[in-house]
Coordinates of C-alpha atoms and ligand atoms in Angstrom, one line a residue:
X1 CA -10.9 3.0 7.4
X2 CA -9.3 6.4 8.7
X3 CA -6.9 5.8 11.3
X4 CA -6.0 2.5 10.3
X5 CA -2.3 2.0 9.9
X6 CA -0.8 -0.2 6.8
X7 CA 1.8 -2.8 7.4
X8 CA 4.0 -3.7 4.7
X9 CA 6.1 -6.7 4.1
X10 CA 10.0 -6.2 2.4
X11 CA 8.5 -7.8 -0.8
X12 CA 5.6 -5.7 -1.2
X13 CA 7.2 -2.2 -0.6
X14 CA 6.6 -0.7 -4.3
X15 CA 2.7 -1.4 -4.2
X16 CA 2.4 -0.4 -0.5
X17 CA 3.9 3.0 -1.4
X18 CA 1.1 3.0 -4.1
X19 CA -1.5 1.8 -1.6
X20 CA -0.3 4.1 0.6
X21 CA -0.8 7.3 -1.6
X22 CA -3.8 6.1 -3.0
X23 CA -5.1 5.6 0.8
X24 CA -3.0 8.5 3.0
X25 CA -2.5 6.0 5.7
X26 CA 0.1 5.9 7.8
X27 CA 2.3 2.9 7.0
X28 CA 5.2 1.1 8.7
X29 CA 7.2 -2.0 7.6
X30 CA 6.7 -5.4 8.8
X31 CA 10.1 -6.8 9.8
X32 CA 11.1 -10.4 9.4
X33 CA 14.3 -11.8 10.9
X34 CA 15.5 -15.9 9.9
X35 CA 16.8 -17.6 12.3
X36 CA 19.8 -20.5 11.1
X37 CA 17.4 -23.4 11.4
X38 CA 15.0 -21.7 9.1
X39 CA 12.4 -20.2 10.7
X40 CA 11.0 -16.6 10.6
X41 CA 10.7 -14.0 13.1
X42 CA 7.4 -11.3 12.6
X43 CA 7.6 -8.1 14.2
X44 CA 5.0 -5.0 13.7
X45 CA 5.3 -1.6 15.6
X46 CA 1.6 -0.9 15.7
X47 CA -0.4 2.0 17.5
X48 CA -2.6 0.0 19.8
X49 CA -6.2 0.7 18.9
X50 CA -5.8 1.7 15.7
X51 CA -6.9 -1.0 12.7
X52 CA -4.0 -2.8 10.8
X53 CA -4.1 -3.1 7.3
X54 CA -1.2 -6.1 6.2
X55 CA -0.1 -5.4 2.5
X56 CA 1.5 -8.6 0.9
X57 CA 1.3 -10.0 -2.5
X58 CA 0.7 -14.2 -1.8
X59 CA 2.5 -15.8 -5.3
X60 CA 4.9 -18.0 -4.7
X61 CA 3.2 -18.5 -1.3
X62 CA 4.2 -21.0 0.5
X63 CA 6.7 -19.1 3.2
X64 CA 4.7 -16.2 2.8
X65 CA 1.3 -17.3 4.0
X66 CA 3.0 -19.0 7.2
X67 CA 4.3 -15.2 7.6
X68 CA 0.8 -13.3 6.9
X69 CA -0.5 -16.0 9.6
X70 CA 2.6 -15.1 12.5
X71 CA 2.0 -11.2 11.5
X72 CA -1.7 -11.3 12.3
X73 CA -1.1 -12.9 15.3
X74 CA 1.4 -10.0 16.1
X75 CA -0.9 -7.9 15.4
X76 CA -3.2 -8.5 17.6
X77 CA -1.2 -9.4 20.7
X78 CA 0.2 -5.6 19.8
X79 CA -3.5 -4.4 20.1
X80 CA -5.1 -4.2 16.8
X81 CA -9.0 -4.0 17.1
X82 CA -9.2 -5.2 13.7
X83 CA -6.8 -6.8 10.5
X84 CA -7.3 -7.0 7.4
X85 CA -5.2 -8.2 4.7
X86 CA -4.7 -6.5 1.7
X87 CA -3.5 -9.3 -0.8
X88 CA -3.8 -8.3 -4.3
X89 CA -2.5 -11.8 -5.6
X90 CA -4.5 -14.7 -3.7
X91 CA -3.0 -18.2 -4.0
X92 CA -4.4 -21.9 -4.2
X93 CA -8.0 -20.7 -6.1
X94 CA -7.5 -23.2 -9.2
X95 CA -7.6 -26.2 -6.9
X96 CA -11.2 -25.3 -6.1
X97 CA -12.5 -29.3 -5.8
X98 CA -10.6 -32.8 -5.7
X99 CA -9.5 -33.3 -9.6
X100 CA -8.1 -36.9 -8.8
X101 CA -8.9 -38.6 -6.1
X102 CA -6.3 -38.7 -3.5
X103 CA -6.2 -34.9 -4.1
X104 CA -6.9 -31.6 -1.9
X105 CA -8.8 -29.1 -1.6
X106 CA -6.2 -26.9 -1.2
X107 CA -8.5 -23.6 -2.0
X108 CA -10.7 -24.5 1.5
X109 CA -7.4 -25.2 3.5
X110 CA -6.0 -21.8 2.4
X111 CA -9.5 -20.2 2.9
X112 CA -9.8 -21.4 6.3
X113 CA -6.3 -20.2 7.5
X114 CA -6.8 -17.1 6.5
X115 CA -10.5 -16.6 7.4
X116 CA -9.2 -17.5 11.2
X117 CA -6.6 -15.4 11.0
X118 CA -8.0 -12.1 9.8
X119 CA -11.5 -10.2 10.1
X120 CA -11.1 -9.1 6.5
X121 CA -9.6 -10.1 3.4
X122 CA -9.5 -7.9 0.2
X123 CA -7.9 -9.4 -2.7
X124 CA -8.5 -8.7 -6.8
X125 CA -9.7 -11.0 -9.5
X126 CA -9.4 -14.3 -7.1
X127 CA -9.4 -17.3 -9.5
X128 CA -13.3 -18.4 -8.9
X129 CA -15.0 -20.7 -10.9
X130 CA -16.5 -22.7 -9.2
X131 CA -18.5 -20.8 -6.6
X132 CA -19.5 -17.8 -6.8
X133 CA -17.9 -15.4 -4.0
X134 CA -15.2 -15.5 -1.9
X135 CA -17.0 -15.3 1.0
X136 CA -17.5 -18.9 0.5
X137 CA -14.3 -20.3 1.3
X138 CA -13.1 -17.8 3.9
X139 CA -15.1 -18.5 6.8
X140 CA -14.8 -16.5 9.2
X141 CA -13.7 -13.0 7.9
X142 CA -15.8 -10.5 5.1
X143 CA -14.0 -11.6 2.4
X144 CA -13.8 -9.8 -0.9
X145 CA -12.4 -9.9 -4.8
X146 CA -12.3 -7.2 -6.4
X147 CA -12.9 -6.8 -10.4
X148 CA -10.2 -5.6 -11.8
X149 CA -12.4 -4.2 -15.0
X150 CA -12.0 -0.6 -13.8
X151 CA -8.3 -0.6 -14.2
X152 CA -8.0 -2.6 -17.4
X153 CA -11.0 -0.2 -18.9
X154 CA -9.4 2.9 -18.0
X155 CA -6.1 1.9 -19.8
X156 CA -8.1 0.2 -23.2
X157 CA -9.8 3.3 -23.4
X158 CA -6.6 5.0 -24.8
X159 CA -6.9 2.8 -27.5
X160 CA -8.9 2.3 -30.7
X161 CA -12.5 1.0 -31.2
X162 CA -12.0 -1.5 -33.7
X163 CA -9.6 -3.7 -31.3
X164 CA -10.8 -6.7 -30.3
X165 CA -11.0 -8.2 -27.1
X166 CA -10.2 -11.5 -26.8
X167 CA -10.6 -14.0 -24.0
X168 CA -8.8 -17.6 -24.7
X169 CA -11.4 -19.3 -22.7
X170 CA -14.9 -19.9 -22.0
X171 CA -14.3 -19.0 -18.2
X172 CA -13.1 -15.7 -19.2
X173 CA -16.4 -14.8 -20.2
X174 CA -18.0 -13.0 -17.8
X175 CA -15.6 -10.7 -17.4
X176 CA -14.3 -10.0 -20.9
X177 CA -17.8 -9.5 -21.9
X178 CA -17.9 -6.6 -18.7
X179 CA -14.5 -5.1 -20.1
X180 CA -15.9 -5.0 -23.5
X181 CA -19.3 -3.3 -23.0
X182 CA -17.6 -0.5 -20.7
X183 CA -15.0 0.2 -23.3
X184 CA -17.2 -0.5 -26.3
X185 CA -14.9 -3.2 -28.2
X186 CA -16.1 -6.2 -30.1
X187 CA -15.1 -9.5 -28.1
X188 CA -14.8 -13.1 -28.4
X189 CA -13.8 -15.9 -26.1
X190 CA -11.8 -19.0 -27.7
X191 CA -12.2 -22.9 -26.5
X192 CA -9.3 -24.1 -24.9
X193 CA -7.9 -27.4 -24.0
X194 CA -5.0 -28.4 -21.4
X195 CA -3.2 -31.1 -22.3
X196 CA -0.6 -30.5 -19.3
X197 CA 0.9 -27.6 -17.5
X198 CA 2.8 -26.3 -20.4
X199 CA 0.6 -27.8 -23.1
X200 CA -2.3 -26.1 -24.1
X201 CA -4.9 -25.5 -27.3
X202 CA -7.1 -23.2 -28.3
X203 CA -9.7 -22.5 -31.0
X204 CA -11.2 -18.8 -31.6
X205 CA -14.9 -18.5 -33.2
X206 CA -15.1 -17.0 -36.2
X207 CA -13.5 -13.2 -36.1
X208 CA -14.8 -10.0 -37.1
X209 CA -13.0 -7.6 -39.3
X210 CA -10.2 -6.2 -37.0
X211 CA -6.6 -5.6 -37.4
X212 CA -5.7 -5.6 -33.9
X213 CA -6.7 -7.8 -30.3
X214 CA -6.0 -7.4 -27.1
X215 CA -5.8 -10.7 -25.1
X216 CA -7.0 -10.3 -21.8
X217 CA -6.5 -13.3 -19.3
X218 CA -6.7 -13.5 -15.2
X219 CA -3.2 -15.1 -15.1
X220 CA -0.1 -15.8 -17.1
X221 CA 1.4 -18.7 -15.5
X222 CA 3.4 -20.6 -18.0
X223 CA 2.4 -18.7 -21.1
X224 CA 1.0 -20.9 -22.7
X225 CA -2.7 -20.0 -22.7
X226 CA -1.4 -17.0 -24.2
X227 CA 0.8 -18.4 -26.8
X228 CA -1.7 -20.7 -27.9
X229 CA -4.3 -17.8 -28.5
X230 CA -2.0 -15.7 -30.1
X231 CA -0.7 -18.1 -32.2
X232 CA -4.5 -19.2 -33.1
X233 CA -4.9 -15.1 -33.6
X234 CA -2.0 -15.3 -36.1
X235 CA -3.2 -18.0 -38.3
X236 CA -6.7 -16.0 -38.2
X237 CA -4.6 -13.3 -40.1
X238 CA -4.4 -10.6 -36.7
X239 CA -1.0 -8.9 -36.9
X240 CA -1.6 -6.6 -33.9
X241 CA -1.7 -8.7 -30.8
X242 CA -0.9 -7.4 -27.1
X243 CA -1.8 -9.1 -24.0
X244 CA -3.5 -7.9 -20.3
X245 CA -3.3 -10.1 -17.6
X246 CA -4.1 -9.0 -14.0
X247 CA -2.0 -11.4 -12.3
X248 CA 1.6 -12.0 -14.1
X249 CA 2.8 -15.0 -12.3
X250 CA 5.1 -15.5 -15.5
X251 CA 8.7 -16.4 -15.5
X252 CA 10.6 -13.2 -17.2
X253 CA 12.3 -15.7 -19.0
X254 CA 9.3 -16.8 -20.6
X255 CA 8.2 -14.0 -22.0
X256 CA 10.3 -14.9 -24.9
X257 CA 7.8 -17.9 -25.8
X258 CA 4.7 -15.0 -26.2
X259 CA 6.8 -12.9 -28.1
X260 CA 7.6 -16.3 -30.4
X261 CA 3.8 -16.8 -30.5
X262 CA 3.1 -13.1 -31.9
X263 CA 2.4 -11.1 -28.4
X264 CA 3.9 -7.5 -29.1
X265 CA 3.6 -6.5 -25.9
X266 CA 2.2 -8.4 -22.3
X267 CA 0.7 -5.8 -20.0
X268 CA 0.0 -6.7 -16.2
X269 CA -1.6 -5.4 -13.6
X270 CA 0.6 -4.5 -10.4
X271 CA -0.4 -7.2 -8.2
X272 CA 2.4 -9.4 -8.5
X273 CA 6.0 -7.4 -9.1
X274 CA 6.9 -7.7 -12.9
X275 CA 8.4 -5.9 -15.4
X276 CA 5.5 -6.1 -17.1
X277 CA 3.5 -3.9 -14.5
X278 CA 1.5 -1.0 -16.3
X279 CA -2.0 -0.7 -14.7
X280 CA -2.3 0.0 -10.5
X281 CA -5.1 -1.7 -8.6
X282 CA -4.0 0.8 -5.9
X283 CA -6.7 2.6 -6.3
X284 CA -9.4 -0.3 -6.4
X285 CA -8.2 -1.8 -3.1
X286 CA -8.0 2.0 -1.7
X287 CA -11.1 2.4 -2.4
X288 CA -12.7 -1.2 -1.1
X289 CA -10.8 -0.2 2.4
X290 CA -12.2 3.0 2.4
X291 CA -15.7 1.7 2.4
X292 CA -15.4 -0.7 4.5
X293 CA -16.9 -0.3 7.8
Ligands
LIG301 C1 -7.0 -20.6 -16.3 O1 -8.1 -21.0 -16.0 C2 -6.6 -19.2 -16.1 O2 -7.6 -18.3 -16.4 C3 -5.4 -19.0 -17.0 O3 -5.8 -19.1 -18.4 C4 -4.2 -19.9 -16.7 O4 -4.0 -20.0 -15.4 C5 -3.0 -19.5 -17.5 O5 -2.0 -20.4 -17.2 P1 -0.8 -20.6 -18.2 O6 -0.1 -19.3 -18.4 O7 0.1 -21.6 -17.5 O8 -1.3 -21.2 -19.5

């Protein structure tokens, strides 16, 4: 994408500096402006012609999406030939079909807003169980989630063989198996059941001899898929456990409930500002825009 210019909202300015070294596009903030009744003012400076990259994390979306939407708009009105949106964090993926009836789909409302909005979307390990690709719910733009397996591999491969990867649940599979084969660690995936939004179990296969696992989850929400696996970890006789997530939605305040359930240490990718923030998908996503024609 050379000569494409990145637009960075307030809230995303610490990963669009990294996105901007890892791409060596030019980059200018987005400015928003309330108004007293509320409502939110967009304004880009863009250099008509040139492509517009938008760079905003979407957790704790709700205001945020409304002002992706208005800045897209701006965009193009400013002359942007094309937009794409750079959203490491993608919201409203778990409610991928109507649980209870009376329900949304709230995955193909936020799919279809953006997908009208934007020619392309790039975003990293979208929560997709469901179906298969992104694609499928964003109709309208080349839609795209990146695996974050790269990242994760290149920081496990500091570490020792003989940890083992663990994923708490069976839809962690796929790509805790991926993780494991490029790193070559020995893996398991636990059975896990949600009793409510803070209440969950989970039961781990039998382990192998190891000293040490690495948990290694899409999200950290509440905790309490975590703490559940670690605790299950614990009772298996593992005194070494850490955690990975990509997307560390968690409360800081929380973190206190992993550290009671035997987690030295959560790790998180930098898609969603945390302290917790070790591994860059800057790079991933650089690359993805880079190939993009
Ligand atoms: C569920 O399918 C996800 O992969 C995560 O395990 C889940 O979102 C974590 O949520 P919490 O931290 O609230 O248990």
């Amino acid at each position: 994408m050379a000569g494409a210019h990145l637009h960075v909202f307030p809230d995303a300015r610490r990963f669009g500096r990294s996105l901007q070294r890892a791409t060596g596009l030019a980059v200018s903030a987005v400015r928003l402006h309330t108004f007293p009744d509320g409502e939110t003012l967009v304004r880009v400076d863009h250099p008509r012609g040139a492509d517009a990259v938008l760079v905003r994390s979407l957790h704790d979306p709700n205001a945020k999406l409304l002002e992706v939407l208005c800045a897209a708009d701006a965009l193009r009105r400013a002359g942007a030939r094309r937009v794409t949106l750079v959203a490491p964090y993608l919201p409203y993926m778990r409610q991928d079909r109507v649980f209870s009836a009376g329900e949304p789909n709230s995955q193909r409302v936020v799919g279809a807003l953006l997908g009208g909005a934007f020619d392309r979307l790039l975003t990293v390990e979208a929560h997709l169980h469901r179906i298969q690709r992104l694609a499928e719910v964003v109709p309208g733009a080349r839609a795209r989630s990146l695996c974050a397996a790269p990242a994760l591999a290149e920081w496990l491969a500091a570490r020792r063989r003989d940890t083992l990867l663990v994923g708490p649940d069976a839809e962690s599979a796929p790509w805790v198996r991926a993780l494991a084969r490029r790193v070559a660690m020995p893996w398991i995936v636990g059975a896990k059941v949600r009793r409510g939004d803070r209440r969950v179990e989970v039961r781990l296969p039998a382990l192998p001899a190891v000293r040490r696992a690495v948990l290694i989850d899409d999200i950290a929400s509440s905790g309490a898929t975590l703490a559940a696996a670690a605790r299950a970890l614990h009772r298996a006789g593992i005194g070494r456990i850490d955690a990975i997530v990509v997307h560390a939605l968690i409360q800081p305040a929380a973190l206190a409930r992993l550290q009671r359930a035997g987690v030295r240490r959560l790790l998180s990718c930098d898609t969603v500002p945390h302290p917790s923030n070790a591994i860059s998908v800057a790079p991933l996503l650089a690359a993805a825009l880079a190939g993009h024609r």
